[in-house]
Amino acid sequence: MKEGPDIALIGSLIGDPARANMLTALMGGRALTPTELAAHAGITLQTASSHLSKLEAGGLLSQRKQGRHRYYQLAEDEVGLMLENLMGFAAGRGMNRHRPGPKDPALRKARVCYNHLAGDYGVRMFESLIAAKQIEVAGDDLALTDAGQIRIEALGINYASLKKSRRPICRTCLDWSERRSHLAGSLGEALLTLFIDKGWAKRETNSRAIRFTDSGEKAFSDLFPQ
Amino acid sequence: MKEGPDIALIGSLIGDPARANMLTALMGGRALTPTELAAHAGITLQTASSHLSKLEAGGLLSQRKQGRHRYYQLAEDEVGLMLENLMGFAAGRGMNRHRPGPKDPALRKARVCYNHLAGDYGVRMFESLIAAKQIEVAGDDLALTDAGQIRIEALGINYASLKKSRRPICRTCLDWSERRSHLAGSLGEALLTLFIDKGWAKRETNSRAIRFTDSGEKAFSDLFPQ
DNA sequence: TTCATACTTCGATGGTAGTCGAAGCATAGA
DNA sequence: TCTATGCTTCGACTACCATCGAAGTATGAA
């Protein structure tokens, strides 16, 4: 007994509904202010403030001040991965907070997973990259092949700058709706940014859902055939 | 807001220290009685009973009655995977309940992860199987190759009976101490059982640690060279 | 300086959940 | 049948923590 890491600590951080709602909101990838997060969780600003300091102390969130605003975001990619993983587990057990609503199909189709694309589209992109041998599974982690490097450069992503960062370029992330992996890591982030910059897709304001335009959908399907 | 699965529910289940201790104890792979689990958590039997029904209602545990004993165990492999994953996250953030004690090195070397081998030895076995192309990474999941089938049959594991079950034969599980994958699934379980049946290793009674005998260690290293 | 906004800290409150004693079932054995 | 053991249920207690009002701090704008 008393072996190993302390899962009760993270569990209790996530276990409060208000905090869980804030974390879920932050999975949308935007940095949010305490006021916004309080609205998401349906609590007052004071209460939110208290929760946020706990989450920050626990290493789940980080904060940056900008003028009189404080922007909170997930502290690291790994926090997002862990949360998505938990959601997958919860979804597999039917632990849903709502009967599937009108937004649900949109979420399953394409959504933000912290900073990268998830849902049906995320999985399709990932599997298409694998099939084209532009990403390779090497033991535990993923590697971008030479063909892959050329490919992303052609799309306008600067490989050198991705490589400079200490973050892994490619990572898998388990998709809770599809129950399969999709692409995370700095490349995953760069690709989502690209789609949005090109105007193929845009984030919904108050949701994790991502809406593709008709032309964007076509361009995406051409890039990543099934 | 209010999107996606309810992570607060699982979070709160894991978030109580007593419950977390019980779950950790059950990661040892043995089915345990309420009395034993109460001792692990340092609480009375009544309290343990209440926790156990909550964990069962939440789908984390299952129960089987045998005479006047009730044996609790993790409900599915996925529960174990999820917990190991959480432990990895917690360990990465230095959330440890104890200063590394004398048992710690043994745990890192070889331990039970619910029903399969984890720790340094678990990872070595996994990577050795991959290197020998007896297991293949196919997109998201693992597959046993033809060479792998022959290999495990030679070891005395009945492939047909593994295949009959609905459980996946091979699965990856992220190791919290090594931060790399090891082998889970029914094959992972069968292999660990094999090592114990052959007398190469045995479980410690009150810990997740696994102790290899000298000859067992040699046999293991021969089977799975680095 | 003065006012407004954004947020934190303090203090008090209330509800919930973990805790255990006592009593109630169930099974096993004699 | 009686007794012992293993466990659950009930009820009461307590401690903790989420919650919010009120007051305090910081930044920006006028």
Coordinates of C-alpha atoms in Angstrom, one line a residue, chain A residues 1-17 20-21 23-24 39-41 58-60 76 78-79 82-83 85-87 89-91 93 95-98 103 107 126 137 139-140 174 176 179-181 206-209, chain B residues 1-17 20-21 23-24 39-41 58-60 76 78-79 82-83 85-87 89-91 93 95-98 103 107 126 137 139-140 174 176 179-181 206-209:
Chain A
M1 CA 0.0 0.0 0.0
K2 CA 1.0 3.6 -0.5
E3 CA 2.9 2.7 -3.6
G4 CA 3.3 4.7 -6.7
P5 CA 2.1 8.1 -7.7
D6 CA -0.8 9.9 -6.1
I7 CA -3.8 9.6 -8.4
A8 CA -6.1 10.8 -5.8
L9 CA -4.8 14.3 -6.1
I10 CA -5.5 14.6 -9.8
G11 CA -8.7 12.8 -9.3
S12 CA -10.0 15.2 -6.8
L13 CA -8.9 18.2 -9.0
I14 CA -10.9 16.8 -11.9
G15 CA -13.6 15.4 -9.7
D16 CA -15.3 18.7 -8.9
P17 CA -18.0 19.5 -11.6
A20 CA -14.2 19.7 -14.8
N21 CA -16.3 22.2 -16.8
L23 CA -11.0 22.1 -18.0
T24 CA -13.4 20.9 -20.7
A39 CA -19.6 31.5 -16.9
H40 CA -18.8 28.2 -18.4
A41 CA -18.9 26.5 -15.0
G58 CA -1.8 21.2 -9.2
G59 CA 0.1 21.8 -12.4
L60 CA -2.9 21.4 -14.7
E76 CA 1.1 21.4 -21.2
E78 CA 0.1 16.2 -21.8
V79 CA -2.7 17.7 -19.7
M82 CA -4.7 13.0 -20.3
L83 CA -8.1 14.7 -20.3
N85 CA -8.0 10.0 -22.5
L86 CA -10.3 10.3 -19.5
M87 CA -13.1 11.4 -21.7
F89 CA -12.9 6.2 -20.8
A90 CA -16.0 8.0 -19.5
A91 CA -17.7 7.9 -22.9
R93 CA -18.9 3.7 -20.0
M95 CA -21.0 8.6 -18.5
N96 CA -22.5 11.4 -20.4
R97 CA -23.8 14.6 -18.9
H98 CA -26.4 15.1 -21.5
K103 CA -24.3 19.9 -31.2
L107 CA -18.5 17.5 -32.2
F126 CA -4.1 10.7 -39.2
V137 CA 5.0 4.4 -36.2
G139 CA 7.9 1.6 -31.6
D140 CA 6.3 3.9 -29.1
L174 CA -6.8 8.8 -28.3
W176 CA -13.0 9.6 -27.3
R179 CA -12.0 5.4 -30.1
R180 CA -9.0 5.6 -32.4
S181 CA -5.9 7.7 -32.5
N206 CA -18.4 28.7 -27.4
S207 CA -17.8 25.1 -28.2
R208 CA -15.0 22.7 -29.1
A209 CA -16.7 22.1 -32.5
Chain B
M1 CA -20.2 24.1 -22.0
K2 CA -21.7 20.8 -20.9
E3 CA -20.2 19.1 -23.9
G4 CA -18.8 15.6 -24.1
P5 CA -18.5 12.9 -21.5
D6 CA -18.5 13.4 -17.8
I7 CA -15.0 13.3 -16.5
A8 CA -16.0 14.8 -13.1
L9 CA -17.7 11.5 -12.3
I10 CA -14.7 9.4 -12.7
G11 CA -12.5 12.1 -11.2
S12 CA -14.5 12.1 -8.0
L13 CA -14.5 8.4 -7.8
I14 CA -10.7 8.3 -8.0
G15 CA -10.3 11.5 -6.1
D16 CA -11.0 10.1 -2.7
P17 CA -7.7 8.8 -1.1
A20 CA -7.5 5.6 -4.8
N21 CA -5.7 3.3 -2.4
L23 CA -7.8 0.9 -6.8
T24 CA -4.0 0.9 -6.5
A39 CA -6.8 -2.6 5.5
H40 CA -5.0 -1.3 2.4
A41 CA -6.9 2.0 2.7
G58 CA -19.4 3.6 -11.5
G59 CA -18.3 0.6 -13.5
L60 CA -14.7 0.6 -12.2
E76 CA -12.1 -4.5 -17.3
E78 CA -9.4 -0.7 -19.7
V79 CA -9.8 0.4 -16.1
M82 CA -6.7 4.2 -17.5
L83 CA -5.3 4.1 -14.0
N85 CA -2.1 6.3 -17.5
L86 CA -3.2 8.5 -14.7
M87 CA -0.3 7.3 -12.6
F89 CA 0.6 11.7 -15.5
A90 CA 0.9 12.1 -11.8
A91 CA 4.4 10.7 -11.7
R93 CA 4.4 16.0 -12.2
M95 CA 2.8 13.9 -7.3
N96 CA 4.2 11.2 -5.2
R97 CA 2.8 10.1 -1.9
H98 CA 6.1 9.0 -0.5
K103 CA 10.5 -0.9 -2.3
L107 CA 8.7 -1.7 -8.4
F126 CA 7.7 -5.5 -25.4
V137 CA 2.2 -2.1 -34.8
G139 CA -2.0 1.7 -37.2
D140 CA -3.6 2.0 -33.8
L174 CA 1.9 3.2 -21.0
W176 CA 4.5 5.2 -15.6
R179 CA 7.4 6.3 -19.7
R180 CA 7.2 3.9 -22.6
S181 CA 4.8 1.2 -23.6
N206 CA 1.4 -7.1 -0.4
S207 CA 2.8 -5.1 -3.2
R208 CA 2.7 -4.8 -7.0
A209 CA 6.3 -5.8 -7.1

